[in-house]
Coordinates of N, CA and C in Angstrom, one line a residue:
M1 N 123.8 117.7 49.3 CA 122.8 118.6 50.6 C 123.5 120.5 50.5
L2 N 123.0 121.0 49.2 CA 124.1 122.7 49.4 C 124.3 123.1 48.6
G3 N 124.9 121.8 47.4 CA 126.3 121.6 47.0 C 127.6 121.4 47.3
V4 N 127.3 120.3 48.3 CA 128.4 120.2 49.7 C 128.3 118.2 48.5
I5 N 129.4 118.1 48.2 CA 129.4 116.8 47.7 C 130.1 115.3 48.7
D6 N 129.8 114.6 49.2 CA 130.6 113.8 49.6 C 131.1 113.8 50.6
L7 N 129.6 114.2 52.1 CA 130.3 114.5 53.4 C 130.6 113.7 54.6
P8 N 130.3 113.3 54.7 CA 131.3 112.1 55.4 C 132.8 112.0 55.3
T9 N 133.0 112.1 53.8 CA 135.0 112.1 53.8 C 135.2 113.1 54.8
Y10 N 134.8 114.4 53.9 CA 135.3 115.7 54.6 C 134.8 115.5 56.4
L11 N 134.2 114.8 57.4 CA 133.9 115.1 58.8 C 135.3 114.8 59.0
A12 N 135.2 113.7 58.1 CA 136.1 112.4 58.6 C 137.7 113.6 58.6
G13 N 138.5 113.5 57.2 CA 139.4 114.4 57.9 C 139.3 115.9 58.0
L14 N 138.1 116.8 58.0 CA 138.2 117.8 59.0 C 137.8 117.3 60.7
V15 N 138.1 116.3 61.1 CA 138.6 116.0 62.0 C 140.1 115.7 62.7
L16 N 140.5 115.1 61.8 CA 142.1 115.1 61.2 C 142.5 115.7 61.8
I17 N 142.1 117.3 61.2 CA 143.4 118.0 60.9 C 142.6 119.4 61.5
V18 N 142.0 119.0 62.8 CA 141.7 119.8 63.4 C 143.3 119.3 64.7
L19 N 142.0 117.5 64.3 CA 143.6 117.4 66.1 C 144.8 117.5 66.1
L20 N 145.2 117.7 64.1 CA 146.6 118.3 64.3 C 147.2 119.4 64.9
P21 N 147.9 118.9 65.8 CA 148.2 120.3 67.0 C 149.1 121.6 66.1
G22 N 148.7 123.2 66.5 CA 149.2 123.6 65.9 C 148.9 125.5 66.6
P23 N 149.8 126.4 66.1 CA 149.9 127.2 67.1 C 148.8 128.0 67.6
N24 N 147.5 128.0 67.7 CA 146.3 128.1 67.8 C 145.9 127.5 68.9
S25 N 146.0 126.1 68.6 CA 145.5 125.5 69.9 C 146.5 125.4 70.3
L26 N 146.8 126.0 70.8 CA 147.8 125.8 72.0 C 148.5 126.6 72.9
Y27 N 147.8 127.8 72.6 CA 147.9 129.4 72.6 C 146.8 129.2 73.5
V28 N 145.4 128.5 73.2 CA 144.5 128.1 74.2 C 143.9 127.3 75.5
L29 N 145.5 126.3 74.9 CA 145.7 125.4 75.6 C 146.5 126.4 76.8
S30 N 147.7 126.8 75.9 CA 147.6 127.2 77.5 C 147.2 128.6 78.4
V31 N 147.1 129.5 77.7 CA 145.6 131.1 78.7 C 145.2 130.1 79.1
A32 N 144.7 128.8 79.0 CA 143.3 128.2 79.7 C 144.0 127.4 81.4
A33 N 145.5 126.8 80.7 CA 145.9 127.1 82.4 C 146.7 127.9 83.1
R34 N 147.0 129.0 82.3 CA 147.6 129.8 82.8 C 145.6 130.5 83.7
K35 N 145.3 131.3 83.4 CA 144.4 131.8 83.4 C 142.1 131.3 83.7
G36 N 142.5 130.5 83.5 CA 140.5 129.6 83.7 C 139.9 129.3 82.6
V37 N 139.0 129.1 82.2 CA 137.6 129.2 81.4 C 137.5 130.2 80.2
R38 N 137.2 131.1 81.5 CA 136.5 131.8 80.4 C 137.9 132.6 80.0
T39 N 138.4 132.9 80.4 CA 140.1 133.7 79.4 C 140.4 132.2 78.7
G40 N 140.6 131.3 78.7 CA 140.1 130.8 77.3 C 139.9 129.7 76.5
Y41 N 138.1 130.6 76.4 CA 137.0 130.9 75.2 C 137.8 132.5 75.1
T42 N 137.9 133.6 75.3 CA 137.8 134.2 75.2 C 139.1 134.5 74.0
A43 N 140.1 133.5 74.5 CA 141.6 132.8 73.3 C 141.1 132.2 72.1
A44 N 139.9 131.4 72.8 CA 139.2 130.5 71.6 C 138.6 131.4 70.6
A45 N 138.1 132.4 71.1 CA 136.8 133.6 69.9 C 137.8 134.2 68.6
G46 N 138.7 134.4 69.0 CA 139.5 135.3 68.9 C 140.1 133.8 67.4
V47 N 140.2 132.4 68.0 CA 141.1 131.7 66.6 C 139.6 132.2 65.4
W48 N 138.3 131.4 66.1 CA 137.2 131.4 65.4 C 136.8 132.5 64.7
C49 N 136.8 133.7 64.6 CA 137.3 134.8 64.6 C 138.6 134.9 62.8
G50 N 138.8 134.3 63.8 CA 140.3 134.6 62.3 C 140.1 133.6 61.7
D51 N 139.8 132.7 62.3 CA 139.1 131.9 61.1 C 138.2 131.8 60.5
T52 N 137.2 133.1 60.7 CA 135.7 133.1 60.4 C 136.5 134.3 58.9
V53 N 137.8 134.8 59.5 CA 137.7 135.9 58.2 C 138.7 135.4 56.2
L54 N 139.7 134.6 57.2 CA 140.5 133.0 56.9 C 139.6 132.8 55.0
M55 N 138.8 132.4 55.8 CA 136.9 131.4 54.9 C 137.0 132.4 54.0
T56 N 136.4 134.0 54.6 CA 136.1 134.3 53.3 C 136.8 135.1 52.7
L57 N 137.7 134.9 53.2 CA 139.1 136.1 52.2 C 139.3 134.3 51.3
S58 N 139.7 133.8 51.7 CA 139.5 132.1 50.8 C 138.6 132.4 49.6
A59 N 137.3 132.1 50.0 CA 136.1 132.8 48.8 C 135.9 133.4 48.3
A60 N 136.7 134.1 48.4 CA 136.5 135.7 47.8 C 137.6 136.0 47.0
G61 N 138.6 134.5 46.5 CA 139.9 135.3 46.4 C 141.5 135.2 46.4
V62 N 141.4 135.6 47.3 CA 142.4 136.0 48.0 C 143.6 134.9 47.5
A63 N 143.5 133.4 47.9 CA 144.6 132.7 47.9 C 145.0 132.6 46.7
S64 N 143.7 133.3 45.7 CA 144.7 132.5 44.4 C 146.0 134.6 44.5
L65 N 145.5 135.3 45.2 CA 146.1 136.3 45.0 C 147.6 136.0 45.8
L66 N 147.3 135.1 46.7 CA 148.3 135.0 47.1 C 149.7 134.3 46.5
Q67 N 149.1 133.0 46.0 CA 149.3 131.8 44.9 C 150.4 132.5 43.8
A68 N 149.5 134.3 42.8 CA 150.4 134.4 42.2 C 151.5 135.4 42.8
N69 N 150.9 135.5 43.3 CA 152.4 137.2 44.3 C 153.0 136.1 45.5
A70 N 154.9 136.4 44.6 CA 154.9 135.8 45.8 C 155.7 137.0 46.8
V71 N 155.4 138.2 46.2 CA 156.6 139.2 47.2 C 155.1 138.8 48.7
L72 N 153.8 139.3 47.5 CA 152.7 139.7 49.5 C 152.9 137.9 50.3
F73 N 152.9 137.1 49.4 CA 153.3 135.7 50.7 C 154.4 136.4 51.0
G74 N 155.1 135.8 50.5 CA 156.8 136.1 51.7 C 156.4 137.3 53.2
I75 N 155.7 138.8 52.6 CA 155.0 139.1 53.5 C 154.4 139.3 54.7
V76 N 153.9 137.9 54.5 CA 152.2 137.9 55.3 C 153.3 136.8 56.0
K77 N 153.9 136.3 55.6 CA 154.4 135.2 56.0 C 155.5 135.2 57.0
Y78 N 156.3 136.2 56.2 CA 157.6 136.3 57.2 C 157.0 137.6 58.6
A79 N 156.0 138.8 58.1 CA 154.8 138.9 59.3 C 154.6 137.9 60.7
G80 N 154.4 136.4 60.0 CA 153.7 135.8 60.6 C 154.6 134.7 61.8
A81 N 155.3 134.6 60.9 CA 157.1 134.0 61.6 C 157.4 135.1 62.9
G82 N 157.3 135.7 62.3 CA 158.2 137.2 63.6 C 157.3 136.9 64.9
Y83 N 155.4 137.4 64.9 CA 155.0 137.1 65.8 C 154.9 136.2 66.4
L84 N 154.5 135.0 65.6 CA 154.9 134.1 66.6 C 156.0 133.8 67.2
T85 N 157.4 134.2 66.8 CA 158.3 134.3 67.2 C 158.4 135.0 68.7
W86 N 158.3 136.0 68.2 CA 158.3 137.4 69.9 C 157.0 136.7 71.0
L87 N 156.1 135.6 70.8 CA 154.7 135.6 72.0 C 156.1 133.7 72.2
A88 N 157.3 133.5 71.6 CA 157.9 132.0 71.9 C 158.4 133.0 72.7
V89 N 159.2 134.3 72.1 CA 160.0 134.8 73.6 C 160.2 135.2 74.9
G90 N 158.4 135.0 74.5 CA 157.7 135.9 75.7 C 158.4 135.0 76.3
M91 N 157.2 133.4 76.3 CA 156.6 132.2 77.1 C 158.0 131.9 78.0
L92 N 159.4 132.0 76.6 CA 161.2 132.3 77.7 C 161.2 132.6 78.7
R93 N 161.4 133.7 78.0 CA 161.6 134.4 79.7 C 160.4 134.7 80.4
A94 N 159.3 134.4 80.6 CA 158.5 134.0 82.2 C 159.1 132.8 82.7
A95 N 159.4 131.6 81.6 CA 159.6 130.3 82.2 C 161.1 130.6 82.8
W96 N 161.9 131.3 82.5 CA 162.7 131.9 83.6 C 162.9 132.3 84.3
G97 N 162.0 133.4 84.2 CA 161.5 133.9 85.8 C 160.7 133.0 86.9
M98 N 159.7 132.3 86.0 CA 159.7 130.5 87.4 C 161.2 129.7 87.3
W99 N 161.3 129.9 86.6 CA 162.5 128.5 87.4 C 163.5 129.0 88.4
R100 N 163.7 130.7 88.2 CA 164.6 131.4 88.5 C 164.1 131.0 90.7
T101 N 162.6 131.4 90.3 CA 161.2 131.8 91.8 C 161.0 130.7 92.1
R102 N 161.2 129.5 91.9 CA 160.6 127.6 92.2 C 160.7 127.4 93.8
H103 N 161.7 128.3 94.6 CA 161.6 127.7 95.8 C 160.9 129.0 96.5
E104 N 160.2 130.3 96.0 CA 159.7 131.2 96.6 C 158.4 130.5 96.7
R105 N 157.5 130.6 97.3 CA 155.7 130.5 97.7 C 155.7 131.4 96.9
A106 N 154.1 130.1 96.5 CA 153.7 130.0 95.1 C 153.0 132.0 95.4
E107 N 152.2 132.0 96.4 CA 152.2 134.1 96.2 C 152.4 134.7 96.0
D108 N 154.1 134.7 96.4 CA 155.7 135.1 96.0 C 156.1 134.9 94.3
S109 N 155.9 133.7 94.0 CA 155.8 133.2 92.4 C 155.3 134.0 91.7
E110 N 153.6 134.3 92.2 CA 153.0 134.5 90.9 C 152.5 136.0 90.8
V111 N 153.1 136.7 92.0 CA 153.0 138.5 92.3 C 155.1 138.1 90.8
A112 N 156.0 137.5 91.3 CA 157.5 137.5 89.9 C 157.6 137.2 88.3
A113 N 156.4 136.3 88.5 CA 156.3 135.4 87.2 C 155.2 136.6 86.4
A114 N 154.0 137.3 86.9 CA 153.1 138.5 86.5 C 153.7 139.1 85.0
P115 N 152.8 139.4 84.3 CA 153.4 139.9 83.0 C 153.6 141.4 83.2
A116 N 154.6 142.4 82.5 CA 153.8 143.4 83.7 C 152.2 144.8 82.7
A117 N 152.0 143.4 81.4 CA 151.0 144.7 81.2 C 149.8 142.9 80.5
E118 N 149.0 143.5 80.2 CA 147.7 143.2 80.4 C 147.5 142.3 79.0
E119 N 147.7 141.2 78.9 CA 147.9 139.6 77.6 C 147.1 140.3 76.7
R120 N 145.7 140.0 76.6 CA 144.9 140.3 75.4 C 144.9 139.1 75.3
P121 N 143.9 137.8 75.1 CA 144.4 137.0 75.0 C 143.4 137.0 73.1
Y122 N 142.7 137.3 73.4 CA 142.0 137.2 71.7 C 142.3 137.9 70.6
R123 N 142.6 139.3 70.9 CA 143.9 139.7 70.1 C 145.6 139.2 69.8
R124 N 145.7 138.4 71.1 CA 147.2 137.8 70.4 C 146.6 136.1 69.2
A125 N 145.9 135.6 69.7 CA 145.0 134.6 68.8 C 144.7 135.0 67.9
L126 N 143.6 136.0 67.6 CA 143.2 136.4 65.9 C 144.6 137.0 65.2
V127 N 145.1 137.2 65.9 CA 146.4 138.0 64.4 C 147.4 136.3 64.6
I128 N 147.3 135.8 65.7 CA 148.2 134.4 65.2 C 147.5 134.0 64.0
S129 N 146.0 133.7 63.7 CA 144.9 132.9 62.8 C 145.4 133.6 61.5
L130 N 145.3 135.0 61.6 CA 145.4 136.2 60.7 C 146.7 135.9 59.9
F131 N 147.6 136.2 60.3 CA 149.0 136.0 59.8 C 149.7 134.0 59.0
N132 N 149.2 134.0 58.8 CA 148.9 132.3 57.7 C 148.9 131.8 57.0
P133 N 149.9 132.8 55.6 CA 148.9 132.5 54.8 C 148.2 131.6 54.0
K134 N 148.8 130.1 54.7 CA 149.6 128.7 53.9 C 148.1 128.3 54.9
A135 N 147.2 129.7 55.6 CA 145.9 128.8 56.0 C 144.3 129.0 54.8
I136 N 145.0 129.8 53.9 CA 144.0 130.2 53.0 C 144.1 129.2 52.0
L137 N 145.5 129.3 52.0 CA 145.7 128.6 50.9 C 145.1 127.3 50.9
F138 N 145.2 126.4 52.9 CA 144.4 125.4 52.5 C 142.7 125.5 52.9
F139 N 142.1 126.4 53.4 CA 140.8 126.2 52.8 C 140.4 126.5 51.7
V140 N 141.0 126.8 50.6 CA 140.8 126.6 48.9 C 141.2 125.2 48.7
A141 N 142.1 124.9 49.2 CA 142.4 123.2 48.2 C 141.6 122.9 49.1
F142 N 141.2 122.6 50.1 CA 140.8 121.3 51.1 C 139.0 121.7 50.7
F143 N 138.5 122.0 50.6 CA 136.9 122.3 50.6 C 136.3 122.6 49.0
V144 N 137.7 122.7 48.0 CA 136.7 123.1 46.7 C 137.0 121.2 46.3
Q145 N 137.3 120.3 47.6 CA 137.3 118.7 47.1 C 135.7 118.5 46.8
F146 N 134.7 119.0 48.1 CA 133.3 119.2 48.5 C 132.7 120.1 48.1
V147 N 132.6 120.8 46.9 CA 131.7 121.2 46.3 C 131.9 120.9 44.9
D148 N 130.3 121.0 44.8 CA 129.8 120.4 44.0 C 130.1 121.9 42.4
P149 N 131.0 121.5 41.8 CA 131.3 122.5 40.2 C 129.2 122.7 40.3
G150 N 128.7 122.2 39.3 CA 127.6 122.0 38.8 C 126.5 123.2 39.3
Y151 N 126.6 123.4 41.0 CA 125.8 123.9 41.9 C 126.7 125.2 41.8
A152 N 124.7 125.9 41.5 CA 124.7 127.5 41.1 C 125.3 127.8 42.4
Y153 N 125.6 127.6 43.1 CA 125.4 128.9 44.6 C 126.9 128.5 45.4
P154 N 128.5 128.7 44.8 CA 128.9 127.5 45.4 C 129.3 128.4 47.3
A155 N 129.3 129.5 46.8 CA 129.9 130.0 48.3 C 128.9 129.6 49.2
L156 N 127.6 129.6 49.0 CA 126.4 128.4 50.3 C 127.7 127.2 50.6
S157 N 128.4 126.4 49.6 CA 129.1 125.0 49.5 C 129.8 125.1 50.7
F158 N 130.8 127.3 50.4 CA 131.6 127.7 51.1 C 131.2 127.0 52.4
V159 N 130.3 128.5 52.7 CA 129.7 128.4 54.5 C 129.3 127.3 55.1
V160 N 128.8 126.5 53.7 CA 127.8 124.6 55.1 C 129.9 124.4 55.6
L161 N 130.4 124.2 54.8 CA 131.1 123.6 54.8 C 132.7 124.7 56.1
G162 N 132.6 125.8 56.5 CA 133.4 126.8 56.6 C 132.3 126.1 58.4
A163 N 131.0 126.1 58.9 CA 130.1 125.6 59.7 C 130.5 124.9 60.5
F164 N 131.0 123.3 59.3 CA 131.1 122.0 60.1 C 132.8 121.7 59.9
A165 N 133.6 122.5 59.6 CA 134.9 123.6 60.4 C 135.2 123.9 61.3
Q166 N 134.1 124.9 62.1 CA 133.6 125.9 63.2 C 133.7 125.4 64.3
L167 N 132.0 124.4 64.2 CA 131.5 123.4 65.3 C 132.8 122.6 65.6
A168 N 133.7 122.0 64.5 CA 134.9 120.9 65.2 C 135.7 121.9 65.4
S169 N 136.4 122.6 65.3 CA 137.0 124.0 66.0 C 136.6 123.6 67.5
F170 N 135.2 124.4 67.3 CA 134.2 124.4 68.8 C 134.5 123.6 70.4
L171 N 134.7 122.6 69.6 CA 134.6 120.8 70.6 C 136.1 121.1 70.8
Y172 N 137.0 121.0 69.9 CA 138.4 120.7 70.0 C 138.9 121.6 71.0
L173 N 138.5 122.8 71.1 CA 139.2 123.7 72.2 C 138.8 123.5 73.3
T174 N 137.1 123.1 73.2 CA 136.3 122.8 74.3 C 137.0 122.3 75.3
A175 N 137.8 121.3 74.5 CA 138.5 120.1 75.3 C 139.2 121.1 75.6
L176 N 140.3 121.2 75.0 CA 141.6 121.7 75.4 C 141.0 122.8 76.6
I177 N 140.4 124.0 76.4 CA 140.3 124.7 78.1 C 140.0 123.9 79.2
F178 N 139.0 122.4 78.6 CA 139.0 122.1 80.4 C 140.3 121.3 80.8
S179 N 140.5 121.0 79.5 CA 142.2 120.4 79.9 C 142.8 121.3 80.9
G180 N 143.5 122.9 79.7 CA 143.6 123.5 80.4 C 143.6 123.9 81.9
T181 N 142.3 123.6 82.3 CA 142.3 124.1 84.1 C 142.8 122.9 85.2
K182 N 142.4 122.2 84.5 CA 142.9 120.6 85.5 C 144.5 120.7 85.0
L183 N 145.1 121.2 84.5 CA 147.0 121.4 84.5 C 147.3 122.3 85.5
A184 N 146.2 123.3 85.4 CA 147.0 124.5 85.7 C 146.8 124.2 87.8
A185 N 145.8 123.3 87.9 CA 146.5 123.2 89.6 C 147.4 122.6 89.8
A186 N 147.9 121.9 89.1 CA 149.4 120.6 89.3 C 149.9 121.8 88.9
F187 N 150.3 122.7 87.6 CA 151.3 123.4 87.6 C 151.7 124.8 89.0
R188 N 150.5 125.2 89.3 CA 150.9 126.0 90.5 C 151.0 125.4 91.5
R189 N 150.7 123.5 92.0 CA 151.4 123.3 92.9 C 153.3 123.0 92.7
R190 N 153.5 122.6 91.2 CA 155.0 122.1 90.6 C 155.9 123.3 89.6
K191 N 156.5 124.5 90.6 CA 157.0 124.8 90.2 C 158.1 124.9 89.0
R192 N 158.8 123.9 89.1 CA 159.5 122.9 88.1 C 158.7 122.4 86.0
L193 N 157.4 122.0 86.9 CA 156.9 121.3 86.6 C 156.4 122.6 85.5
S194 N 155.2 123.9 85.8 CA 155.2 124.6 85.2 C 156.3 125.5 84.4
A195 N 157.8 125.5 85.3 CA 158.5 126.0 84.0 C 158.4 125.1 83.2
G196 N 158.8 123.9 83.0 CA 159.3 122.9 81.9 C 158.0 123.5 80.9
A197 N 157.0 123.7 81.6 CA 155.5 123.0 80.8 C 155.8 124.6 79.6
T198 N 156.3 125.6 80.6 CA 156.1 126.8 79.7 C 157.6 127.1 79.1
T199 N 158.7 126.8 79.1 CA 159.8 126.4 78.3 C 159.1 125.7 76.7
A200 N 158.6 124.7 77.2 CA 157.9 123.3 75.5 C 157.6 124.1 75.1
A201 N 156.3 124.9 75.2 CA 155.3 125.5 74.6 C 156.3 127.0 73.7
G202 N 156.9 127.4 74.1 CA 157.8 128.5 73.9 C 158.4 128.0 72.7
A203 N 159.3 126.6 72.8 CA 160.3 126.1 71.7 C 159.2 125.6 71.4
L204 N 158.5 124.8 70.8 CA 157.8 124.4 70.0 C 156.6 126.0 69.2
F205 N 156.7 126.5 69.4 CA 156.0 128.2 69.3 C 157.3 129.0 67.7
L206 N 158.7 128.6 68.6 CA 159.3 128.5 67.4 C 160.3 127.7 67.1
G207 N 159.1 126.4 66.5 CA 159.0 125.5 66.2 C 158.3 125.8 64.5
F208 N 156.6 126.2 65.2 CA 156.4 126.7 64.3 C 156.2 127.8 63.3
A209 N 157.2 128.8 64.2 CA 157.6 130.0 63.3 C 158.9 129.5 62.1
V210 N 159.6 129.0 62.8 CA 160.5 128.2 61.9 C 159.8 127.2 60.3
K211 N 158.6 127.3 60.5 CA 158.1 126.2 60.0 C 157.4 127.1 58.3
L212 N 156.6 127.8 59.6 CA 156.1 129.1 58.0 C 157.2 130.3 57.4
T213 N 158.5 129.8 58.9 CA 159.1 130.6 57.5 C 160.1 129.8 56.3
L214 N 159.2 128.5 56.6 CA 159.8 128.3 54.8 C 159.3 127.2 54.5
A215 N 157.5 128.0 54.1 CA 156.4 127.5 54.0 C 156.7 128.1 52.9
S216 N 155.9 127.7 51.6 CA 155.6 127.7 50.0 C 154.3 128.3 49.0
A217 N 154.1 129.3 48.4 CA 152.9 129.0 47.8 C 152.1 128.3 47.1

């Protein structure tokens, strides 16, 4: 179909890959838990746009450039790791604020824990996606296995594979968003639980930053 071979195997692999936890999905879940469905979808839109850009860059040959140029790969890698670290520090600071105000009334705690500036979830999710050079390499390494080398329009094959990937991402992030809103009610009632969950999220983001720092082309 349009130069795509072994579609069932691709779909099975895609489901497993999408279900793996990553900074994008974790960020969408945390935003939905804190600010609701609409804001969760705003963050998810940043993920989808970022993935679309990475898929386009992969098809355009940027992955080969990153593999061949260690300096360029390092710049993108460390920029991404730095941004994830910055997000992690913000989460840990927020968790500390929740812990300090855990005995206050819900209204007072929400005021104390409120960020000084607007979060802009779309932009954050987009940046998290774009500053991940391994994702570009992954899209090429995974997609190319399911493209018929004899097909006259390989770019069209990439579009088909990318469309399936985005559909799987949409379904998965939708499930996370609605799960996050259910968690939000429990977090509002239990300040210690909220602080602990935010601390865990910050720690995971630090782990993602370290993992990205250690990545090689």
